[in-house]
mmCIF file of C-alpha atoms in Angstrom:
data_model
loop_
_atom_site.group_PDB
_atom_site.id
_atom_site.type_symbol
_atom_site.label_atom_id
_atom_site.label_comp_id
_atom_site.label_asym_id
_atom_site.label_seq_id
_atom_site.Cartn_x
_atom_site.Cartn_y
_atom_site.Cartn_z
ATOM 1 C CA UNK A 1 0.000 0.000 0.000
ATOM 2 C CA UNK A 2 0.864 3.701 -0.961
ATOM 3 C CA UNK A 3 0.701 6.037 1.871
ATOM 4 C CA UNK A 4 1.165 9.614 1.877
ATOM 5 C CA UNK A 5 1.815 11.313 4.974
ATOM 6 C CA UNK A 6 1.700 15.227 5.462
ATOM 7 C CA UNK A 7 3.642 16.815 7.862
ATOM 8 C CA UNK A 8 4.082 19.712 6.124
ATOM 9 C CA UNK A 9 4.040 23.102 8.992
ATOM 10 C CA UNK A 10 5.881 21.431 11.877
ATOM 11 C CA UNK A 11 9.739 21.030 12.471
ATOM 12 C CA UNK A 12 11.492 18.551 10.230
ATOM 13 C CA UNK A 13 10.918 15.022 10.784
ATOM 14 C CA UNK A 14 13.683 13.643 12.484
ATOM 15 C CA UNK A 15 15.112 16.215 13.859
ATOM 16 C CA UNK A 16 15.987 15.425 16.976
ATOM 17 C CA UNK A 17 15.178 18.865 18.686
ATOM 18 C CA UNK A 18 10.959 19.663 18.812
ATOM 19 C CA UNK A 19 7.952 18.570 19.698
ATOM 20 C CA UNK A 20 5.319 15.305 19.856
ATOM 21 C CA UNK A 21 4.688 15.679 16.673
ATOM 22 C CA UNK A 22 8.157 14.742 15.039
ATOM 23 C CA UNK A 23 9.028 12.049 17.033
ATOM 24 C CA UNK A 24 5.283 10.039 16.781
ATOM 25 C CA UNK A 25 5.482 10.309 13.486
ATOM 26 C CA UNK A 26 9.052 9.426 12.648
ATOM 27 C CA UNK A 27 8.509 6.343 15.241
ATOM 28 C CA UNK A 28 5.429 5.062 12.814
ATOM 29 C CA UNK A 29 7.341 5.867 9.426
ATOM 30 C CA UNK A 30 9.969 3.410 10.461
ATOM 31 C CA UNK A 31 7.698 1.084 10.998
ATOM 32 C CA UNK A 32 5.309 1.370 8.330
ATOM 33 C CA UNK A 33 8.271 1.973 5.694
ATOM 34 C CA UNK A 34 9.396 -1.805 6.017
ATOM 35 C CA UNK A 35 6.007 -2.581 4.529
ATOM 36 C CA UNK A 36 4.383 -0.360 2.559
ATOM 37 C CA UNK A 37 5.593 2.636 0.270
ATOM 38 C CA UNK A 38 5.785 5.950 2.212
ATOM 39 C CA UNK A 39 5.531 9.177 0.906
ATOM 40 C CA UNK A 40 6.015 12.162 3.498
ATOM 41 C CA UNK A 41 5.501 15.411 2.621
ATOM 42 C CA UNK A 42 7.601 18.280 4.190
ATOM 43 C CA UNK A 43 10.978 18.423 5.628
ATOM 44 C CA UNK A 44 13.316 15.638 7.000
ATOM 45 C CA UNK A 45 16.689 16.578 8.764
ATOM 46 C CA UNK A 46 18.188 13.594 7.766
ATOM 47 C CA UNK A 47 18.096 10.575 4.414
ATOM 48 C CA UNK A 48 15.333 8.309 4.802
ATOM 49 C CA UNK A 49 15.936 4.865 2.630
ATOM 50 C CA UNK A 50 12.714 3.314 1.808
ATOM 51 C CA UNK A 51 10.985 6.656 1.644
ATOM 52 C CA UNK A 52 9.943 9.138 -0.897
ATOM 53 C CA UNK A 53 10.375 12.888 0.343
ATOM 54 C CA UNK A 54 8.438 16.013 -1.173
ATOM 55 C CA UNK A 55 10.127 19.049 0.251
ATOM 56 C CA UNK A 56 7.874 21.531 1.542
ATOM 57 C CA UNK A 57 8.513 24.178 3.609
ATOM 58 C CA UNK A 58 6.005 26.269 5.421
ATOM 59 C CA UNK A 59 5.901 29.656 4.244
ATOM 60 C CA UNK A 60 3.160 31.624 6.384
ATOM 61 C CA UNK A 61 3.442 32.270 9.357
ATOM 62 C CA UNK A 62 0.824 32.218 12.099
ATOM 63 C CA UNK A 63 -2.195 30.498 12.049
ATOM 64 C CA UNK A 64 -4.841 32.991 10.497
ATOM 65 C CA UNK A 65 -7.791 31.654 8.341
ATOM 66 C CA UNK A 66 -5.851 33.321 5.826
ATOM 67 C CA UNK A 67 -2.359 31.746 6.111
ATOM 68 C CA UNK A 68 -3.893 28.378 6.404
ATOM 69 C CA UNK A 69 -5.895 28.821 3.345
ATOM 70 C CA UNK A 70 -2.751 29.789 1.572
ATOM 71 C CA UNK A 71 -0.690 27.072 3.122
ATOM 72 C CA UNK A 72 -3.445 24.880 1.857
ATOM 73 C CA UNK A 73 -3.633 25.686 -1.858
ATOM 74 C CA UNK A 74 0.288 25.534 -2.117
ATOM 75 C CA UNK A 75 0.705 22.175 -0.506
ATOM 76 C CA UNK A 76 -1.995 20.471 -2.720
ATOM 77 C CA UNK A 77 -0.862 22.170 -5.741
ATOM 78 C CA UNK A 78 2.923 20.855 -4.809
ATOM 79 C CA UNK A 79 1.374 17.148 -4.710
ATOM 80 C CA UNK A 80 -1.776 16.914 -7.042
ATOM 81 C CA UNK A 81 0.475 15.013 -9.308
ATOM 82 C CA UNK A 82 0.919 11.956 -6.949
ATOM 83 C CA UNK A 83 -0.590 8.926 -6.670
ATOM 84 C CA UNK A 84 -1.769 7.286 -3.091
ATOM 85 C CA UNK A 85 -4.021 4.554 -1.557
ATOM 86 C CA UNK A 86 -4.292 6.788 1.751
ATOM 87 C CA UNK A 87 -3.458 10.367 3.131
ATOM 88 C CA UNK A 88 -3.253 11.097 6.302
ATOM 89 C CA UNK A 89 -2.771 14.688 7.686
ATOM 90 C CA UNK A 90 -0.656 15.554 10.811
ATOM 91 C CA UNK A 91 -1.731 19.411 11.729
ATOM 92 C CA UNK A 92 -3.809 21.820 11.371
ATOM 93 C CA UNK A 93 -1.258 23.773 9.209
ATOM 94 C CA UNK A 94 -1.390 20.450 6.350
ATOM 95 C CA UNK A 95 -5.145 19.368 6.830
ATOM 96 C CA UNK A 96 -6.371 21.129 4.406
ATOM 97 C CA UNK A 97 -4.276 20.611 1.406
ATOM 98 C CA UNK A 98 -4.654 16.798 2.245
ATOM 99 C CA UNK A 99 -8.254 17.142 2.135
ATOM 100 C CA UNK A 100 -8.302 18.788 -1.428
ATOM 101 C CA UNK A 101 -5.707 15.780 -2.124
ATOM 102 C CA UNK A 102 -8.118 13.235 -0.683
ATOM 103 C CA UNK A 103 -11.128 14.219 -2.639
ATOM 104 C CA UNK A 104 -9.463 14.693 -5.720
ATOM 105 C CA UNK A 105 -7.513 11.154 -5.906
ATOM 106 C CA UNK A 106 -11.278 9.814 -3.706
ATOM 107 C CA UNK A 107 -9.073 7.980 -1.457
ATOM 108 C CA UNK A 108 -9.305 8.099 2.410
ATOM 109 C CA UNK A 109 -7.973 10.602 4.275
ATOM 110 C CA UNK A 110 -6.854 10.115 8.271
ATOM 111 C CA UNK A 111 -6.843 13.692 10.522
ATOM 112 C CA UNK A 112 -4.231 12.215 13.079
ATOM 113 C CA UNK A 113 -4.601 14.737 15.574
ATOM 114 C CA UNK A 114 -1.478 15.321 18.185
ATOM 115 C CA UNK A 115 -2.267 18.894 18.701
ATOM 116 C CA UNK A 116 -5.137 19.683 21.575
ATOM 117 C CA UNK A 117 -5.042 23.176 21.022
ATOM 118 C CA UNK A 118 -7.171 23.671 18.103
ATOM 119 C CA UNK A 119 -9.863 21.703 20.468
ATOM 120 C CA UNK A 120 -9.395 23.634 23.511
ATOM 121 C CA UNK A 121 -9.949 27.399 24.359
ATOM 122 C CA UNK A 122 -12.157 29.902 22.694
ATOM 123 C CA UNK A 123 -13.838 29.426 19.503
ATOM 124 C CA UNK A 124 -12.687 31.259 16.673
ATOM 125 C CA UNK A 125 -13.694 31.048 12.787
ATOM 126 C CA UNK A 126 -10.648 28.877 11.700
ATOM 127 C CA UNK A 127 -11.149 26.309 14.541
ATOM 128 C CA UNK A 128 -14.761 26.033 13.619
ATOM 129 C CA UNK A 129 -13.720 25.567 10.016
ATOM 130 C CA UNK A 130 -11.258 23.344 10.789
ATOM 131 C CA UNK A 131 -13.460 21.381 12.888
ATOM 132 C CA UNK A 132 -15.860 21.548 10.079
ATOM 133 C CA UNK A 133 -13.379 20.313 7.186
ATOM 134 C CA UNK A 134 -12.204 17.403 10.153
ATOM 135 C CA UNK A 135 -15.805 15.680 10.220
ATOM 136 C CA UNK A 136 -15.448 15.328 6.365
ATOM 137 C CA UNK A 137 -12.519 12.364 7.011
ATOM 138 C CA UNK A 138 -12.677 9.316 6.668
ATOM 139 C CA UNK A 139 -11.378 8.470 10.118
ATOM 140 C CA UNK A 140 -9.576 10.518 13.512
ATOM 141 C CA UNK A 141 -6.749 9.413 14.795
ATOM 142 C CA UNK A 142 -5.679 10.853 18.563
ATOM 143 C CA UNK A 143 -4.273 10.436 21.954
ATOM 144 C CA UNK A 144 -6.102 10.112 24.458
ATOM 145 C CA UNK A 145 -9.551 9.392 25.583
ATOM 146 C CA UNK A 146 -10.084 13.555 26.844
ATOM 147 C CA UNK A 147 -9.249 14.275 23.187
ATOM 148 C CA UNK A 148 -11.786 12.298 21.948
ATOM 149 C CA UNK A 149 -14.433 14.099 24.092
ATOM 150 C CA UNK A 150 -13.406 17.591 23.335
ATOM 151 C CA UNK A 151 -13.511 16.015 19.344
ATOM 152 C CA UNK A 152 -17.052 14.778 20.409
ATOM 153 C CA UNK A 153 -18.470 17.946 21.534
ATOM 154 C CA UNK A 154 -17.361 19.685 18.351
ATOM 155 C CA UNK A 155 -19.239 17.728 16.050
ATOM 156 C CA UNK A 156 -17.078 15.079 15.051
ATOM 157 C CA UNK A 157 -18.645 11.775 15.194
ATOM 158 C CA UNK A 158 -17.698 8.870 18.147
ATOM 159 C CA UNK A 159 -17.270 6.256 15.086
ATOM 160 C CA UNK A 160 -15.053 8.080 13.662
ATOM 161 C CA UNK A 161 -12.224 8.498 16.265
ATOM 162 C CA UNK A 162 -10.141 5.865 16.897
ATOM 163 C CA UNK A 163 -7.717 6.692 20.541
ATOM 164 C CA UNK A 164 -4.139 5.627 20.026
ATOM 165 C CA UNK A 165 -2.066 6.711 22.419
ATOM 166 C CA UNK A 166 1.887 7.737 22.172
ATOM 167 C CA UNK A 167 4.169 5.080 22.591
ATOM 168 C CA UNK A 168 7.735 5.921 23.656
ATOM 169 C CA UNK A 169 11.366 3.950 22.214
ATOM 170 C CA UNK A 170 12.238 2.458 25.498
ATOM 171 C CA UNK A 171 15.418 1.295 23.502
ATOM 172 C CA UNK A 172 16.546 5.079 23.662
ATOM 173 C CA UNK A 173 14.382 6.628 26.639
ATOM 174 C CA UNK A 174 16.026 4.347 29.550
ATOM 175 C CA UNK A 175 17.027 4.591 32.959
ATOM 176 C CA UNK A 176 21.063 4.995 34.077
ATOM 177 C CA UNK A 177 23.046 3.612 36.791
ATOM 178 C CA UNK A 178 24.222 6.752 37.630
ATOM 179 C CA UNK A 179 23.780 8.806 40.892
ATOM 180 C CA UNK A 180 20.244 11.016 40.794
ATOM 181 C CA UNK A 181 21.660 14.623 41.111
ATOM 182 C CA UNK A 182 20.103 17.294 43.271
ATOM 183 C CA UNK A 183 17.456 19.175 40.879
ATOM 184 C CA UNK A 184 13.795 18.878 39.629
ATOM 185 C CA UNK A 185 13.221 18.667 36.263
ATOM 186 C CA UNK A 186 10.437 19.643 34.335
ATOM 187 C CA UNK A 187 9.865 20.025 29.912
ATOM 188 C CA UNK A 188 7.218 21.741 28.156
ATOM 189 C CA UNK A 189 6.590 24.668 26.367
ATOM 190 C CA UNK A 190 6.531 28.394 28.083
ATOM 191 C CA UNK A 191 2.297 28.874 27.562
ATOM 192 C CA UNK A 192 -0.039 29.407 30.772
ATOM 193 C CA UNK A 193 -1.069 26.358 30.542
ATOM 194 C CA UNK A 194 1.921 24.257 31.409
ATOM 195 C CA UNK A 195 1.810 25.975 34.823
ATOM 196 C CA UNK A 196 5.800 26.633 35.396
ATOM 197 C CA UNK A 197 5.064 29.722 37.826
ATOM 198 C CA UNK A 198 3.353 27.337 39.997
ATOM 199 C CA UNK A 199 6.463 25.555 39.815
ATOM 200 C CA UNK A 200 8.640 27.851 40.443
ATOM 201 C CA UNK A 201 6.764 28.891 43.362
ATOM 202 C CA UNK A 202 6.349 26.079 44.752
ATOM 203 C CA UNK A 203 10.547 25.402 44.513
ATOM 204 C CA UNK A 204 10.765 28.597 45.980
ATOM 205 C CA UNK A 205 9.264 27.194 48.838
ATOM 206 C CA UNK A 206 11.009 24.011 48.894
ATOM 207 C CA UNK A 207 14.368 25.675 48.850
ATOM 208 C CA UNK A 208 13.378 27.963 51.714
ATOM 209 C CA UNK A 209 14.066 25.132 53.817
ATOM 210 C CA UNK A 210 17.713 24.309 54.626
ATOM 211 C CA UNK A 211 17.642 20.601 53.911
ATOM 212 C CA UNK A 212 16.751 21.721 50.181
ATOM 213 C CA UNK A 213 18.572 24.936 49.292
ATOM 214 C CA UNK A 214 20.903 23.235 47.575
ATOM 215 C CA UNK A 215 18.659 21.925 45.235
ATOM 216 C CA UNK A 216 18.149 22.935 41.320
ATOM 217 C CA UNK A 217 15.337 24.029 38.929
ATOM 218 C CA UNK A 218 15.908 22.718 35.426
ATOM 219 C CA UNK A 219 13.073 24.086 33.278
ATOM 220 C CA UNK A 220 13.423 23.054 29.442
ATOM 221 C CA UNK A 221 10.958 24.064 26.897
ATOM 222 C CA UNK A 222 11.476 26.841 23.751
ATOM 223 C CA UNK A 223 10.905 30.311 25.668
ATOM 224 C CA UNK A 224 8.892 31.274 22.008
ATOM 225 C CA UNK A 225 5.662 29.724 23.816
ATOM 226 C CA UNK A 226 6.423 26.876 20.815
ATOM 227 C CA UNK A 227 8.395 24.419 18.923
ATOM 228 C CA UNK A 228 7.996 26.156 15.746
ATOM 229 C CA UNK A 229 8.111 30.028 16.417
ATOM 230 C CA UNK A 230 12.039 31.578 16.629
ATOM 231 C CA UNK A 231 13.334 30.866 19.700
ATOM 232 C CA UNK A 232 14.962 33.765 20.520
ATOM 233 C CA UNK A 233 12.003 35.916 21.133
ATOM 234 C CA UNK A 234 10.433 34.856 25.328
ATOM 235 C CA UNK A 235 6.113 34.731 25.302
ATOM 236 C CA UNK A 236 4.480 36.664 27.284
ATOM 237 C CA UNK A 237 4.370 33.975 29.925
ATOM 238 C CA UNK A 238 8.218 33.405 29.825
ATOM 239 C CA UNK A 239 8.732 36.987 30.685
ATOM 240 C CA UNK A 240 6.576 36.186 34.042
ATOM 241 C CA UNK A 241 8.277 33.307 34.998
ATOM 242 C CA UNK A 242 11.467 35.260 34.583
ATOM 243 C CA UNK A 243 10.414 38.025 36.268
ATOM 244 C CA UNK A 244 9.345 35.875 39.150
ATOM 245 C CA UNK A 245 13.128 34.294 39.343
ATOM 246 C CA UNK A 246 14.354 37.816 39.656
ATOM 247 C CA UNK A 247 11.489 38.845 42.411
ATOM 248 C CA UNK A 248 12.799 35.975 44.593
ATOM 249 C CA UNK A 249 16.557 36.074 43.703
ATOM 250 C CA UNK A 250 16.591 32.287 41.981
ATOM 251 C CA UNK A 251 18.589 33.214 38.620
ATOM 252 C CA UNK A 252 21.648 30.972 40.746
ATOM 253 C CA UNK A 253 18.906 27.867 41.257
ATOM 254 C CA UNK A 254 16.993 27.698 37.775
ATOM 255 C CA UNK A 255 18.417 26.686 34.662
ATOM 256 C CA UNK A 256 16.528 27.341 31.520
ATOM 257 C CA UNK A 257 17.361 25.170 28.768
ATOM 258 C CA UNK A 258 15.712 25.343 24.903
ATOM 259 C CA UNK A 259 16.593 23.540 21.587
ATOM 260 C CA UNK A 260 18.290 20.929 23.522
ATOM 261 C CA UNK A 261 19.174 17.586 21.485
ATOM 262 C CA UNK A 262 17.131 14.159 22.446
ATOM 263 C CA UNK A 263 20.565 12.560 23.681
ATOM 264 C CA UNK A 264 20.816 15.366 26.169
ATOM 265 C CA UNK A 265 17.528 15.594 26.936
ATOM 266 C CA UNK A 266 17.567 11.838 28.028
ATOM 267 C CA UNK A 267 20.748 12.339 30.399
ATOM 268 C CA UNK A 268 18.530 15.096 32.145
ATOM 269 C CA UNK A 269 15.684 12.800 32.554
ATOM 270 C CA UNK A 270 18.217 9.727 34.010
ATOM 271 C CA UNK A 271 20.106 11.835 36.336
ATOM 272 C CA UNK A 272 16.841 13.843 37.865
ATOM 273 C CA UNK A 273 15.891 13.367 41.547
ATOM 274 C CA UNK A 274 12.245 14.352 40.115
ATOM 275 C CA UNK A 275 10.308 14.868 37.090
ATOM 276 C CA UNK A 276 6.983 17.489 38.267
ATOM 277 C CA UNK A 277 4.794 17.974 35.442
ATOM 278 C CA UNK A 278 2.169 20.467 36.587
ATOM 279 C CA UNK A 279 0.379 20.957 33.094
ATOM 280 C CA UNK A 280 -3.365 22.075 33.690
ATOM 281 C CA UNK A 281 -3.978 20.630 30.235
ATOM 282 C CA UNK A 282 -2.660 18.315 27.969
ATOM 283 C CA UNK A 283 -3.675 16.350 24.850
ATOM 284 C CA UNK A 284 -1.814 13.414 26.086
ATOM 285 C CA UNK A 285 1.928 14.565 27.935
ATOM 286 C CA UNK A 286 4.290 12.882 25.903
ATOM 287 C CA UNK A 287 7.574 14.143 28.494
ATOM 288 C CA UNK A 288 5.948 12.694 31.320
ATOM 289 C CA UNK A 289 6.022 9.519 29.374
ATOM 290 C CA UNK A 290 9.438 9.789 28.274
ATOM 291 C CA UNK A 291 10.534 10.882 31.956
ATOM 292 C CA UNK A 292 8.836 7.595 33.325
ATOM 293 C CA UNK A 293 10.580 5.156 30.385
ATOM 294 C CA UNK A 294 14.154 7.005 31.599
ATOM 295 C CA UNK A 295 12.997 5.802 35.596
ATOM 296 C CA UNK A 296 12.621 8.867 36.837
ATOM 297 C CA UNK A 297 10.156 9.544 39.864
ATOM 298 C CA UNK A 298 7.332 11.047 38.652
ATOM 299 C CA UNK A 299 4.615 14.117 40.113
ATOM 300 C CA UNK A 300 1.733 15.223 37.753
ATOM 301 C CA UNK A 301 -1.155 16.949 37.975
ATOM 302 C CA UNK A 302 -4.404 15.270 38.909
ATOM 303 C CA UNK A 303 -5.607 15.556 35.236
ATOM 304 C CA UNK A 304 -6.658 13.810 32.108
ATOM 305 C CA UNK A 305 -4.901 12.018 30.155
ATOM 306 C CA UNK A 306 -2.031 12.281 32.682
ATOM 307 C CA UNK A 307 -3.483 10.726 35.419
ATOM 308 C CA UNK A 308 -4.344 7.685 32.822
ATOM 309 C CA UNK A 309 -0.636 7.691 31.638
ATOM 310 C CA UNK A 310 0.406 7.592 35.192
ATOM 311 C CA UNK A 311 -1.534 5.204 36.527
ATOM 312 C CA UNK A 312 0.055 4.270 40.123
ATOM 313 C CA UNK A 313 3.211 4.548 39.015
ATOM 314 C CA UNK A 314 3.713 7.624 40.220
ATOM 315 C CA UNK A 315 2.147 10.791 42.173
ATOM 316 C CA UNK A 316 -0.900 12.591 41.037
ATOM 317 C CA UNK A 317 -1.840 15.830 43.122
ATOM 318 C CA UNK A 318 -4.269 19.006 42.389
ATOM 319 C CA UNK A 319 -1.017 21.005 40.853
ATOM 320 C CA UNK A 320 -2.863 24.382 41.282
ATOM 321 C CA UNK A 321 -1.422 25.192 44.605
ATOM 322 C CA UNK A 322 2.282 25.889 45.104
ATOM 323 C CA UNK A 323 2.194 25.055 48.746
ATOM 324 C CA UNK A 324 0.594 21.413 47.699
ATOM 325 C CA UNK A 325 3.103 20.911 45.180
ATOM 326 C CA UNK A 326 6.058 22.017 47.307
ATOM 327 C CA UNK A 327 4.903 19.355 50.167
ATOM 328 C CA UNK A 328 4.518 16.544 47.790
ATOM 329 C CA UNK A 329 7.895 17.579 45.925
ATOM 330 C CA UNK A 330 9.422 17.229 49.628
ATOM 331 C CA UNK A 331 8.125 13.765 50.942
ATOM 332 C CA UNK A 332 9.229 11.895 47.793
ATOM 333 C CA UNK A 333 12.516 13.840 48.069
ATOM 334 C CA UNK A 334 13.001 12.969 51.486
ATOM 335 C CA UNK A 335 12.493 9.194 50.509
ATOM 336 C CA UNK A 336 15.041 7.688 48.821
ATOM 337 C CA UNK A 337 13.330 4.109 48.843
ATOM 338 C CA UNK A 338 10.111 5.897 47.967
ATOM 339 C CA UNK A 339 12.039 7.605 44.754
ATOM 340 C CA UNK A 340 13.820 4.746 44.021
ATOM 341 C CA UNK A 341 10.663 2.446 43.774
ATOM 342 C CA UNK A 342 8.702 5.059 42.225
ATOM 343 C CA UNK A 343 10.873 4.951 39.453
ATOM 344 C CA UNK A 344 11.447 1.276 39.046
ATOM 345 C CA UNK A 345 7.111 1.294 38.762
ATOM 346 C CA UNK A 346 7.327 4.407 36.249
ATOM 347 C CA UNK A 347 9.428 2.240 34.006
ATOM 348 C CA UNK A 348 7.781 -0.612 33.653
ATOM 349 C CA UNK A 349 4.537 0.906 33.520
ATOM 350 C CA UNK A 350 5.931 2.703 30.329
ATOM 351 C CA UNK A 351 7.614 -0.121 28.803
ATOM 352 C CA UNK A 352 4.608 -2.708 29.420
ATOM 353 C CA UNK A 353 1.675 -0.151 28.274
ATOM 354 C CA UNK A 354 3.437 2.711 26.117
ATOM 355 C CA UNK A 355 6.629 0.783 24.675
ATOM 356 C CA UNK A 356 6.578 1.824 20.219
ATOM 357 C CA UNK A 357 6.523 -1.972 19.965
ATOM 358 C CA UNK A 358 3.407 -2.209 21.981
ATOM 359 C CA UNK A 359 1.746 1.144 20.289
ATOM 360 C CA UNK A 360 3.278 0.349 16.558
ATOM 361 C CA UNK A 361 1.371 -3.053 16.549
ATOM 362 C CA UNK A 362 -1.793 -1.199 17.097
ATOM 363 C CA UNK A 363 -1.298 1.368 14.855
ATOM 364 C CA UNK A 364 -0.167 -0.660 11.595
ATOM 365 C CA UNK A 365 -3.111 -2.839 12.647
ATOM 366 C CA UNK A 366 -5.249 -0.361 12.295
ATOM 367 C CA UNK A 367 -3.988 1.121 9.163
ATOM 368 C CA UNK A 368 -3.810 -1.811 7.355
ATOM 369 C CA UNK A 369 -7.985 -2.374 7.688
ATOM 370 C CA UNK A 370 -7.474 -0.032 4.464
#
């Protein structure tokens, strides 16, 4: 089977700097490229045998009704010429030139959806179009059970969504034998919604007490607000959170890290004392994942889908409260055999439920039915 898949308006595909988005999809194309012929159409940082690549390179910015429109007409006139037994469509920014494609060529089209935002927050005209132009595939591909609801309540269908949930290499994401060091991690981009003031409060707290002030912050995450705006200019949000770390004197005690690679990314998860992912909202919370496969002790918030990906593997709190988060952060810090274990659980939770070999089976499964 011919499969063309669009990931056209995202960060290159394989890159190994960037978002969900990438690395799901590069995990299924080596998968599905031992099988079936793969077209992928965008960019990709690095040769890809067994894989045709159509270069295309987003070219307007934002996310207007406007630019997307644009975006649109370009990609499908870039690959009306090809020939495939199904599309599928990775983002907003792609949908819509893989519909025309999909209608044209009458073959199916998947929407596999790994961005929540254009399902969350207020409505505007080009999520309602969008949400419009969704319920005309053949089929919805997404994360997490919460994602289907929000899908659900905008029109699209239950029969049509199919929940398939991230799967992480536990070949590459795994734990070290070497010492846990004395800081906190925590990843995500710098939006409200990923709640790092709370966190920073909350270590401001924890580091008021002597046992703890010699503990670190390491915040990592593109400053832009996200993975594919410049990352040299700080959102809105950023500029809080920094502000914050100059209020309370903590520019020796939080590190801010951005555009790191995976490898090093990985050592920062393996040598953490704690991974705290306070996210108020999520489409799934593919770091927290990643954190558990590397055995690192885990804190989220009380929230779907993270609570689901957690299971009791870890600790799930109501994250909205520094002082909560800051007593939580200091019983699991205080013990070791409680870490320790907590980790060991994280790991094999990820392995057993979220491991690519585990996910990949039920995604080319599910493909295939075409």
């Amino acid at each position: 089977m011919k499969i063309l898949i669009n990931i056209t308006g995202v960060k290159p595909l394989y890159f190994d700097k960037g978002g969900a988005i990438q690395k799901l999809v590069g995990y299924q194309v080596d998968k599905l490229k031992r099988e079936h012929q793969i077209i992928i159409v965008g960019e990709v940082a690095k040769r890809l045998r067994g894989a045709k690549i159509i270069v295309q390179k987003r070219r307007f910015s934002g996310d207007s009704l406007f630019s997307l429109i644009l975006e649109g007409i370009q990609g499908f006139l870039k690959i009306r010429h090809q020939e495939a037994d199904l599309i599928m469509a990775t983002h907003p920014r792609n949908f819509f030139a893989s519909f025309l494609f999909s209608k044209l060529k009458r073959k199916p089209l998947i929407a596999w959806e790994m961005d929540h935002n254009f399902w969350v927050g207020p409505e505007t005209i080009v999520k309602k179009i969008y949400h419009f132009l969704i319920s005309r595939a053949d089929k919805v591909f997404t994360l997490s059970q919460i994602q289907k609801k929000r899908m659900i309540s905008k029109g699209i269908k239950p029969s049509k969504i199919i929940v398939i949930p991230a799967g992480v290499d536990t070949k590459k994401f795994t734990p070290s034998k070497q010492k846990k060091e004395k800081y906190l991690l925590s990843v995500g981009k710098f939006i409200e919604s990923k709640n790092q003031l709370i966190l920073l409060k909350a270590f401001k707290k924890l580091t008021s007490q002597k046992k703890f002030e010699d503990y670190k912050l390491c915040l990592v995450g593109p400053i832009s607000g996200a993975f594919t705006s410049p990352s040299t200019k700080g959102s809105e949000y950023y500029h809080q959170c920094m502000a914050y770390v100059r209020q309370e004197d903590l520019e020796k005690k939080v590190k801010f890290y951005q555009d790191l690679t995976e490898k090093k990314l990985i050592g920062l998860y393996q040598k953490a004392a704690l991974f705290v992912f306070p996210s108020k909202e999520e489409g799934f919370g593919l770091v927290l994942l990643e954190a558990m496969a590397c055995g690192c002790p885990c804190l989220a918030n009380d929230i779907a889908p993270l609570s689901g990906i957690l299971g009791e593997a870890g600790r799930k709190i109501d994250a909205s409260q520094p002082e909560i988060l800051a007593r939580e952060m200091k019983k699991i810090l205080l013990d070791q055999s409680l870490a320790k274990k907590m980790g060991e659980s994280a790991r094999k939770r990820a392995v057993s439920k979220f491991g690519t070999q585990v996910i990949n089976k039920q995604f080319k499964e599910l493909i295939e039915t075409y």
